[in-house]
PDB file of C-alpha atoms in Angstrom:
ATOM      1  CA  UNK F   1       5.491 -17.502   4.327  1.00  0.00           C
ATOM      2  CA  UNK F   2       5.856 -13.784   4.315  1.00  0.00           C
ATOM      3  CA  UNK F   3       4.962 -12.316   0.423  1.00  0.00           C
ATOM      4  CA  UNK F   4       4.052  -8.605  -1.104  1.00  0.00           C
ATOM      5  CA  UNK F   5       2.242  -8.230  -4.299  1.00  0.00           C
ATOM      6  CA  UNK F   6       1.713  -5.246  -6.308  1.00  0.00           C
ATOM      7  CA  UNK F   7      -0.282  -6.209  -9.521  1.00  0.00           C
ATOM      8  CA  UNK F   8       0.597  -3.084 -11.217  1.00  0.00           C
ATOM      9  CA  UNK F   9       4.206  -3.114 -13.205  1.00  0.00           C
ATOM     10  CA  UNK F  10       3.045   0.651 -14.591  1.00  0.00           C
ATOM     11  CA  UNK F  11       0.919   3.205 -14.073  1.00  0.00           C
ATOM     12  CA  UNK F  12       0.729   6.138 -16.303  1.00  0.00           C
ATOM     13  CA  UNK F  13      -1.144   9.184 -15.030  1.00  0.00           C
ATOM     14  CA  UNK F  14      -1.245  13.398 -16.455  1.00  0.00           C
ATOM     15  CA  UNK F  15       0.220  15.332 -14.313  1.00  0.00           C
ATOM     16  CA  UNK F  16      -2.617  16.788 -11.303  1.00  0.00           C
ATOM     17  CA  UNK F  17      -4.501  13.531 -11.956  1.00  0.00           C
ATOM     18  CA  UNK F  18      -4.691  10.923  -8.617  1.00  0.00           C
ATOM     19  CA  UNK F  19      -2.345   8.338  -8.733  1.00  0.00           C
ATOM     20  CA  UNK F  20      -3.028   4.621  -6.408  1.00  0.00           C
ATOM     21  CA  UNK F  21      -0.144   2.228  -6.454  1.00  0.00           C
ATOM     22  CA  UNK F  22      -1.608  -1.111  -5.131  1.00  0.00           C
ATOM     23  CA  UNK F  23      -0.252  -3.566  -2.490  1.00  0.00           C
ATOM     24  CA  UNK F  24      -1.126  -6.237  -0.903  1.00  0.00           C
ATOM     25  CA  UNK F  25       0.464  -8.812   1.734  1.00  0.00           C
ATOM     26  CA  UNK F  26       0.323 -11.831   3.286  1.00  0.00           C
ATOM     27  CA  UNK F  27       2.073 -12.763   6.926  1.00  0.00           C
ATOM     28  CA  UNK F  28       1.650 -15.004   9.395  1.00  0.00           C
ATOM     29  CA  UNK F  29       2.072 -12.374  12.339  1.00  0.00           C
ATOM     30  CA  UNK F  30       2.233  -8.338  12.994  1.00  0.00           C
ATOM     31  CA  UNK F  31       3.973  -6.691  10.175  1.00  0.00           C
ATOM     32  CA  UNK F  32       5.398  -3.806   9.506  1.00  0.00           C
ATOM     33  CA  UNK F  33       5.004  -2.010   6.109  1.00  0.00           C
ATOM     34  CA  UNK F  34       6.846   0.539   3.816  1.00  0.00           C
ATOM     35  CA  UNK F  35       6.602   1.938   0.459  1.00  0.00           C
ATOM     36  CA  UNK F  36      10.507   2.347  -0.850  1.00  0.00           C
ATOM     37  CA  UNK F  37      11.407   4.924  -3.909  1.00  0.00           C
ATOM     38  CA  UNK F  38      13.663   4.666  -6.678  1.00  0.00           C
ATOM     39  CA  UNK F  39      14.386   7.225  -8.843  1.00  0.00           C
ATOM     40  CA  UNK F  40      16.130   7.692 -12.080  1.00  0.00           C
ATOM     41  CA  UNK F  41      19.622   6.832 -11.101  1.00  0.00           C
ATOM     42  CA  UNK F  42      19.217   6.981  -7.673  1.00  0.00           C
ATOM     43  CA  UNK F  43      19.361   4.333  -5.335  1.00  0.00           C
ATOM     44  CA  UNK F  44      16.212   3.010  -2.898  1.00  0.00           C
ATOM     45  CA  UNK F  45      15.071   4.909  -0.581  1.00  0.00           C
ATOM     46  CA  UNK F  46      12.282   4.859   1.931  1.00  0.00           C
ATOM     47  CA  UNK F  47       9.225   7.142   1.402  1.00  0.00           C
ATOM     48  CA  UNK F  48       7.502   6.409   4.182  1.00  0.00           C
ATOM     49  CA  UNK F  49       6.373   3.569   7.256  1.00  0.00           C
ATOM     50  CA  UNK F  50       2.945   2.716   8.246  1.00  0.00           C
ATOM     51  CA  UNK F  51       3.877   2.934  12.145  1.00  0.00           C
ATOM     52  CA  UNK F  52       5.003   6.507  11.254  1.00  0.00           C
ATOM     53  CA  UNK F  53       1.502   7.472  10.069  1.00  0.00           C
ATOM     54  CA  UNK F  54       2.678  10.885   8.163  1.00  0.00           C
ATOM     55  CA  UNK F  55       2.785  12.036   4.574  1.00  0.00           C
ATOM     56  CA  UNK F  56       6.166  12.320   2.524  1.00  0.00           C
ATOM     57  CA  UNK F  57       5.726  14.721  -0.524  1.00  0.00           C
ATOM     58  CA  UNK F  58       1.660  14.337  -0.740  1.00  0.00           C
ATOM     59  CA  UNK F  59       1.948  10.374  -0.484  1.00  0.00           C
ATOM     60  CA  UNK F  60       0.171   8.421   2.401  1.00  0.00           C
ATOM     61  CA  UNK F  61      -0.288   5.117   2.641  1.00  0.00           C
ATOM     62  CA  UNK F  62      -3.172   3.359   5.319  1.00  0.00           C
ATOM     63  CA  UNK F  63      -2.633  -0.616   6.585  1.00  0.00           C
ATOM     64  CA  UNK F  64      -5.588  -2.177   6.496  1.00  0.00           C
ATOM     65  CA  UNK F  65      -5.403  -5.357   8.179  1.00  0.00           C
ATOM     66  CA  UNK F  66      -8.703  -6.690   6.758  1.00  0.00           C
ATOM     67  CA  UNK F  67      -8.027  -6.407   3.148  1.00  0.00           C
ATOM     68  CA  UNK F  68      -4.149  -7.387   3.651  1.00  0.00           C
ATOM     69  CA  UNK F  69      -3.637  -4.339   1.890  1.00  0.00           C
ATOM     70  CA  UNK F  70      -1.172  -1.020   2.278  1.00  0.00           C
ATOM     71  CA  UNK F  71      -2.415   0.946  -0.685  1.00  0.00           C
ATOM     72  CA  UNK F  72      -0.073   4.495  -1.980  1.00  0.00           C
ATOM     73  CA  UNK F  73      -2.341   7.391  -2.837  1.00  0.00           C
ATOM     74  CA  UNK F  74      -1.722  10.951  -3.859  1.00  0.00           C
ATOM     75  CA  UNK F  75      -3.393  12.845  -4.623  1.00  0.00           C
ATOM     76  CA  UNK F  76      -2.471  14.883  -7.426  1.00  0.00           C
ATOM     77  CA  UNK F  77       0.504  13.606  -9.175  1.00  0.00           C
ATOM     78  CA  UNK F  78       3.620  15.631 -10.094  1.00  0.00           C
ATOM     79  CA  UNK F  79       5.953  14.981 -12.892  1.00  0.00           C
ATOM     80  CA  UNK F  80       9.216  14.218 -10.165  1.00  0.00           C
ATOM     81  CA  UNK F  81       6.796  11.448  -9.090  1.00  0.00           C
ATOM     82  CA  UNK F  82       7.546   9.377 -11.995  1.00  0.00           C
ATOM     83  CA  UNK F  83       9.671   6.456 -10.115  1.00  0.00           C
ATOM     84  CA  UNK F  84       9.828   2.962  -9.038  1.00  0.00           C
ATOM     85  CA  UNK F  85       8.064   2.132  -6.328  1.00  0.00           C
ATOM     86  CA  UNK F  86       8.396  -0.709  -3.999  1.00  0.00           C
ATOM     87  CA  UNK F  87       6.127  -1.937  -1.269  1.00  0.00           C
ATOM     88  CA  UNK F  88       7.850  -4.058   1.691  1.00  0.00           C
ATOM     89  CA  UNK F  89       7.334  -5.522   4.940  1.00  0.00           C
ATOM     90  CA  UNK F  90       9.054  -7.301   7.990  1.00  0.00           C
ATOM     91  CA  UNK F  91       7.948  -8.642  11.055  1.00  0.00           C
ATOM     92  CA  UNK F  92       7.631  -6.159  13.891  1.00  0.00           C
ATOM     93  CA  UNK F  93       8.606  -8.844  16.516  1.00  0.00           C
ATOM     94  CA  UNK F  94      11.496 -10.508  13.930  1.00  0.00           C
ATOM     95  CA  UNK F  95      14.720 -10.648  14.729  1.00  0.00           C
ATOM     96  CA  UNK F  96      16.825  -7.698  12.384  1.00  0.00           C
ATOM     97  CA  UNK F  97      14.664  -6.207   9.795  1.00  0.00           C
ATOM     98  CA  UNK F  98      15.129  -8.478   6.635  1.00  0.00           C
ATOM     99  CA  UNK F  99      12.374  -6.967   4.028  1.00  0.00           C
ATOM    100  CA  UNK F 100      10.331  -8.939   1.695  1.00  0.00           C
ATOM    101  CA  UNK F 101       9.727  -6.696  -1.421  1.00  0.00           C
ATOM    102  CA  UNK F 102       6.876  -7.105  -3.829  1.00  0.00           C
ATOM    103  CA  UNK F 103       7.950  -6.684  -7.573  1.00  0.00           C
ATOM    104  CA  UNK F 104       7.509  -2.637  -7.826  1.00  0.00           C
ATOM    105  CA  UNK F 105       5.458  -0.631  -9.941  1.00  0.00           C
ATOM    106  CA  UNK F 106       6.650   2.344 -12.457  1.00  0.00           C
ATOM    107  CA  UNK F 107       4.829   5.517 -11.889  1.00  0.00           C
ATOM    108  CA  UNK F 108       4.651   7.897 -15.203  1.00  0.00           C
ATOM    109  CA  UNK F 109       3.535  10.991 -14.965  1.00  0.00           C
ATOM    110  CA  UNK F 110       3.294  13.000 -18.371  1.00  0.00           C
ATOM    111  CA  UNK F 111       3.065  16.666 -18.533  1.00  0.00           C
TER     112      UNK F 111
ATOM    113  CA  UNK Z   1      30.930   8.262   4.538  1.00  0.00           C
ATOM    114  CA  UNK Z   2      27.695  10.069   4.323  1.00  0.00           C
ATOM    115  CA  UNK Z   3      25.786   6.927   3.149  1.00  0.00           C
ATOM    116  CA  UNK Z   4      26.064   3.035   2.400  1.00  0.00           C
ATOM    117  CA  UNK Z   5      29.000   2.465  -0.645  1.00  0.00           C
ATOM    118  CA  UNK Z   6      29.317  -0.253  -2.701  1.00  0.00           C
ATOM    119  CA  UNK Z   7      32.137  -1.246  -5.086  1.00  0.00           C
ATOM    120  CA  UNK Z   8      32.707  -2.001  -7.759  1.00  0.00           C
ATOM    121  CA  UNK Z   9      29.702  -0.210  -9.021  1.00  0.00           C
ATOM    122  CA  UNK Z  10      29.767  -2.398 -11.970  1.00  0.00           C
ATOM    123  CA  UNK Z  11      31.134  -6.051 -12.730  1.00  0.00           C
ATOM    124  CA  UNK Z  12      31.944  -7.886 -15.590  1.00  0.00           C
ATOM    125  CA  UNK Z  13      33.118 -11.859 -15.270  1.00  0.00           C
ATOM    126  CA  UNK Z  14      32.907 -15.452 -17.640  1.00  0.00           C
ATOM    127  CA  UNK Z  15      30.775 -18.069 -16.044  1.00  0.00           C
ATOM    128  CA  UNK Z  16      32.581 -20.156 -13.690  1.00  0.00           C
ATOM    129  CA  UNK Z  17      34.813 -17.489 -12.411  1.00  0.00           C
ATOM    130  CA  UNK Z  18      34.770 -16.111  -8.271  1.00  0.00           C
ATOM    131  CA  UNK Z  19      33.621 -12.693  -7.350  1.00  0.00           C
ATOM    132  CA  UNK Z  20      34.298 -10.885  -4.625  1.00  0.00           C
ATOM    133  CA  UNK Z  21      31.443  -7.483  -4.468  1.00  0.00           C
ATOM    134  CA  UNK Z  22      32.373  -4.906  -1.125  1.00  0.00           C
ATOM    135  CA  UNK Z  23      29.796  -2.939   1.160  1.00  0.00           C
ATOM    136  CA  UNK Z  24      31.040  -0.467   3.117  1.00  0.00           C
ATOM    137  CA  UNK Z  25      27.698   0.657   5.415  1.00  0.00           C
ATOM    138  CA  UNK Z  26      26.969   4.025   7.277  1.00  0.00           C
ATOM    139  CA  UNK Z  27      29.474   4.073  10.334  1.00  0.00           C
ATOM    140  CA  UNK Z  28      27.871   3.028  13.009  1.00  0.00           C
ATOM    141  CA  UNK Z  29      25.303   0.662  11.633  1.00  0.00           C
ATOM    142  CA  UNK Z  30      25.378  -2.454  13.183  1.00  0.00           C
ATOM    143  CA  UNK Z  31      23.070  -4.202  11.221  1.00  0.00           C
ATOM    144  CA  UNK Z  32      24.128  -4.812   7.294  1.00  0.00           C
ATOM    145  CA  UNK Z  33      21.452  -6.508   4.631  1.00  0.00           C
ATOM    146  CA  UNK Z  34      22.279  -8.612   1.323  1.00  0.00           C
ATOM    147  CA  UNK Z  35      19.647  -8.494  -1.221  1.00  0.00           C
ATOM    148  CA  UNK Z  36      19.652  -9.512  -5.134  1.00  0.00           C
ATOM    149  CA  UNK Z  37      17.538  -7.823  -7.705  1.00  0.00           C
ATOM    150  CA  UNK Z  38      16.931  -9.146 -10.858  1.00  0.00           C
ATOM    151  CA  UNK Z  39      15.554  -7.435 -14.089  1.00  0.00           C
ATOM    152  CA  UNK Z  40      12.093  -6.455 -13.288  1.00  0.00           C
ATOM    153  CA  UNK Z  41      11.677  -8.049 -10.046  1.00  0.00           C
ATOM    154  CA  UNK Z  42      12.138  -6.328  -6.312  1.00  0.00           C
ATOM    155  CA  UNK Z  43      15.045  -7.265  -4.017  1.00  0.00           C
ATOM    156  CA  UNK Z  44      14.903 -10.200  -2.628  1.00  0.00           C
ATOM    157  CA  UNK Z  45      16.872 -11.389   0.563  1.00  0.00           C
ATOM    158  CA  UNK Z  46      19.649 -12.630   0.757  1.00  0.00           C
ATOM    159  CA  UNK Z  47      21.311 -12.645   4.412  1.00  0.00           C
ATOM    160  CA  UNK Z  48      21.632 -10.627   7.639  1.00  0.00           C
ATOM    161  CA  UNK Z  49      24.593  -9.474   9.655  1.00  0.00           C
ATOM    162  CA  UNK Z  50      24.795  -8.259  13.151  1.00  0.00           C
ATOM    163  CA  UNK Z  51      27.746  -7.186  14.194  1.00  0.00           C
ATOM    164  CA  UNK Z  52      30.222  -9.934  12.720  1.00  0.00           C
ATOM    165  CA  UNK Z  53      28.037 -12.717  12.671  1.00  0.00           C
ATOM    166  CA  UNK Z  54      25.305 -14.025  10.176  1.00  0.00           C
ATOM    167  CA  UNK Z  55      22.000 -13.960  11.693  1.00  0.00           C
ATOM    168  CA  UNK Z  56      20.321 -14.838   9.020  1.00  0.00           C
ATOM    169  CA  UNK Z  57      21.681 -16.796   5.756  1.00  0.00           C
ATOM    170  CA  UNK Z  58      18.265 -18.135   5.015  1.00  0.00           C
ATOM    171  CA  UNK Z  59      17.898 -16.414   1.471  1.00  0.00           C
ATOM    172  CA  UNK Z  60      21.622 -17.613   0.192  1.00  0.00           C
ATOM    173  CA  UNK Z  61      20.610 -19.506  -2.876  1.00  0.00           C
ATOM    174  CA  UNK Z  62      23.148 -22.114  -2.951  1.00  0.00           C
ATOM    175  CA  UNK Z  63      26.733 -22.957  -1.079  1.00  0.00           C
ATOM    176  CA  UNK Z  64      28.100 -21.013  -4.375  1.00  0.00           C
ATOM    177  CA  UNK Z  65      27.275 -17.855  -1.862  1.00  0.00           C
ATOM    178  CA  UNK Z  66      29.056 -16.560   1.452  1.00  0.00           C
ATOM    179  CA  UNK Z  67      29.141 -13.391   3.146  1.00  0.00           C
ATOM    180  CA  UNK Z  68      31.686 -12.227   5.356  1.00  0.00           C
ATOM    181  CA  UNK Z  69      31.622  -9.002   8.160  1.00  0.00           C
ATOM    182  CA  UNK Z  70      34.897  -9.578  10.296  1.00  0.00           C
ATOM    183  CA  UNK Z  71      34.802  -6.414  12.105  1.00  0.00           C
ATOM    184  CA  UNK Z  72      31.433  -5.878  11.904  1.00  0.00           C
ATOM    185  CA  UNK Z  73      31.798  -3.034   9.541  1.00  0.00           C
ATOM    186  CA  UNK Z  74      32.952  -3.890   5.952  1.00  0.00           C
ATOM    187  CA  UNK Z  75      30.716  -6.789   4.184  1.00  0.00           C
ATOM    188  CA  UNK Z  76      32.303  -8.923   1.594  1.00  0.00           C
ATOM    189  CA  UNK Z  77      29.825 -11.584  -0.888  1.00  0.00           C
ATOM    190  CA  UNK Z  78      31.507 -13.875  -2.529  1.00  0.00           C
ATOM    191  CA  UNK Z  79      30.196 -16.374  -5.435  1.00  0.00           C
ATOM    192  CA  UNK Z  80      32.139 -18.875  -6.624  1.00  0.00           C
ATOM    193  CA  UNK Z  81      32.128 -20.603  -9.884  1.00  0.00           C
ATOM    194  CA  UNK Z  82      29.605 -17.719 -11.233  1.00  0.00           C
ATOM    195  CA  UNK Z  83      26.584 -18.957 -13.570  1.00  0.00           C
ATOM    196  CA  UNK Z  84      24.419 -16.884 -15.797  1.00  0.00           C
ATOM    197  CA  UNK Z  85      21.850 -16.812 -13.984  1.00  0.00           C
ATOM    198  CA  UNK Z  86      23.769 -14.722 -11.303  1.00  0.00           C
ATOM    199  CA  UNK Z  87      23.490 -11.714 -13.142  1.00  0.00           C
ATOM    200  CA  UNK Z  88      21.639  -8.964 -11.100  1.00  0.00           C
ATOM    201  CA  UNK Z  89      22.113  -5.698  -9.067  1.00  0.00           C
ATOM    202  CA  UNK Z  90      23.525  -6.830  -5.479  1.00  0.00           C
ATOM    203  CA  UNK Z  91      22.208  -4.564  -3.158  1.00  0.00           C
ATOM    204  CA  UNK Z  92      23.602  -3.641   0.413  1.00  0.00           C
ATOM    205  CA  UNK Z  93      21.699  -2.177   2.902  1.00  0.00           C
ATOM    206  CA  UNK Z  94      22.463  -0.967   6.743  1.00  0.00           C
ATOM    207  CA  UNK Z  95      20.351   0.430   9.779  1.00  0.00           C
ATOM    208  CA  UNK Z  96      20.676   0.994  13.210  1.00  0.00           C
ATOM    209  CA  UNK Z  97      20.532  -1.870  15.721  1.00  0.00           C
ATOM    210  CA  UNK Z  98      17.123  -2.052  16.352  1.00  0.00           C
ATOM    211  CA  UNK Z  99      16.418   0.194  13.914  1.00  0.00           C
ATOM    212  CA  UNK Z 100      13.715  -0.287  10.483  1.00  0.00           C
ATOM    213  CA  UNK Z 101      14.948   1.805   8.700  1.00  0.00           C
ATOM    214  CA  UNK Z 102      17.396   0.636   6.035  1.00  0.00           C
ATOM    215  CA  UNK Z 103      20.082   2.704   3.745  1.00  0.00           C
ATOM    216  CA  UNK Z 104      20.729   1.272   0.445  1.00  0.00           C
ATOM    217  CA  UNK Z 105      23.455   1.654  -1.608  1.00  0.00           C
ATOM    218  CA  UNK Z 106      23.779   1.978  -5.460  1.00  0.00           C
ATOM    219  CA  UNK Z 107      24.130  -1.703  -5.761  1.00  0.00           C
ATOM    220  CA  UNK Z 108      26.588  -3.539  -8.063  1.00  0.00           C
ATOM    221  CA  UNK Z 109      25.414  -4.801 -11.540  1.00  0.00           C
ATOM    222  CA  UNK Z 110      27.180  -7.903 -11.674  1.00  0.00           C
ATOM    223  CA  UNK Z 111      26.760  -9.862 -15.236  1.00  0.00           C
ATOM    224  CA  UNK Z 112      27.950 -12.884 -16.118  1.00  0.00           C
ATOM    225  CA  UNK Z 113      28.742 -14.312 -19.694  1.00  0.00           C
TER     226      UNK Z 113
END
């Protein structure tokens, strides 16, 4: 069974300071990973793809297959950070792309 | 429209009652996602269109649930006989074929009482 964990339900960071929102995964086969963004009264959106291998507003995000892990760094935090933050995968050779979330984290950043 | 719409936006109904919650997805899109969220959790799956048909109803919890696409553009869920424990934000989601990317829409906060 596919399943995402992120042990953090908040993190609370200053402004400027590094912020690393943890995930981790377990599946069976080759998986594809995201980190989806949700802010205040907006709906999800995706911040960015481990196949893509880019940064989206300072974020990046590395797969390691040995840990299991697909870690979010920036970093130095801004206040329009402050979010919730999902980490998802699929299965790159699955039929569609149904998405198995992990239970989010909420990033604070105070001024 | 410019991106996935859902309707109504919000949804209020007495246990035991049927509800009927719309996704319209980005023209186009031939693939079109269920998920539930519940308070403080992520989304979690609920089924997969392509084109008209169901490719995947593997995350339906119960036959309370069914999901219709007829033209392959315009979702419909529909739970019957509505429990408390349905409340949640139903969200709807779309992509390309072949695509990973998925467009969400604002969800609808159904609650039950």
């Amino acid at each position: 069974a596919q399943r995402v964990t992120q042990p953090e339900k908040l993190l609370s960071v200053f402004k400027g300071a590094p912020v690393e929102l943890k995930c981790n995964y377990s599946y069976s086969g080759s998986p594809e990973l995201f980190w989806y963004v949700q802010y205040s009264r907006q709906r999800l959106q995706l911040l960015l793809r481990h196949i893509s291998r880019e940064s989206i507003k300072g974020f990046t995000a590395d797969l390691n297959k040995g840990e299991t892990s697909f870690h979010l760094k920036k970093p130095f935090a801004q206040e329009e950070d402050s979010a919730m933050y999902y980490c998802a995968l699929t299965g790159r050779l699955a039929a569609g792309n149904k998405l198995t979330f992990g239970g989010g984290t909420r990033v604070l950043v105070k001024p | 429209g410019a991106g996935v719409s859902q309707t109504p936006s919000n949804k209020v109904t007495e246990k035991g009652k049927y509800v009927e919650l719309r996704c319209d997805p980005i023209s186009g899109h031939t693939a079109l996602y269920w998920y539930r969220q519940s308070l403080g959790q992520g989304p979690e799956f609920l089924i997969y269109f392509q084109g008209t048909g169901a490719a995947d109803d593997s995350g339906l919890p119960n036959d309370r649930f069914f999901a219709v696409r007829p033209e392959g553009s315009v979702s419909t869920l529909k739970i019957q006989r509505t429990e408390r424990g349905d409340s949640a934000v139903y969200l709807c989601a779309s992509s390309s074929e072949r695509g990973t990317e998925a467009f969400f829409g604002q969800g609808t906060r159904l609650t039950v009482v």
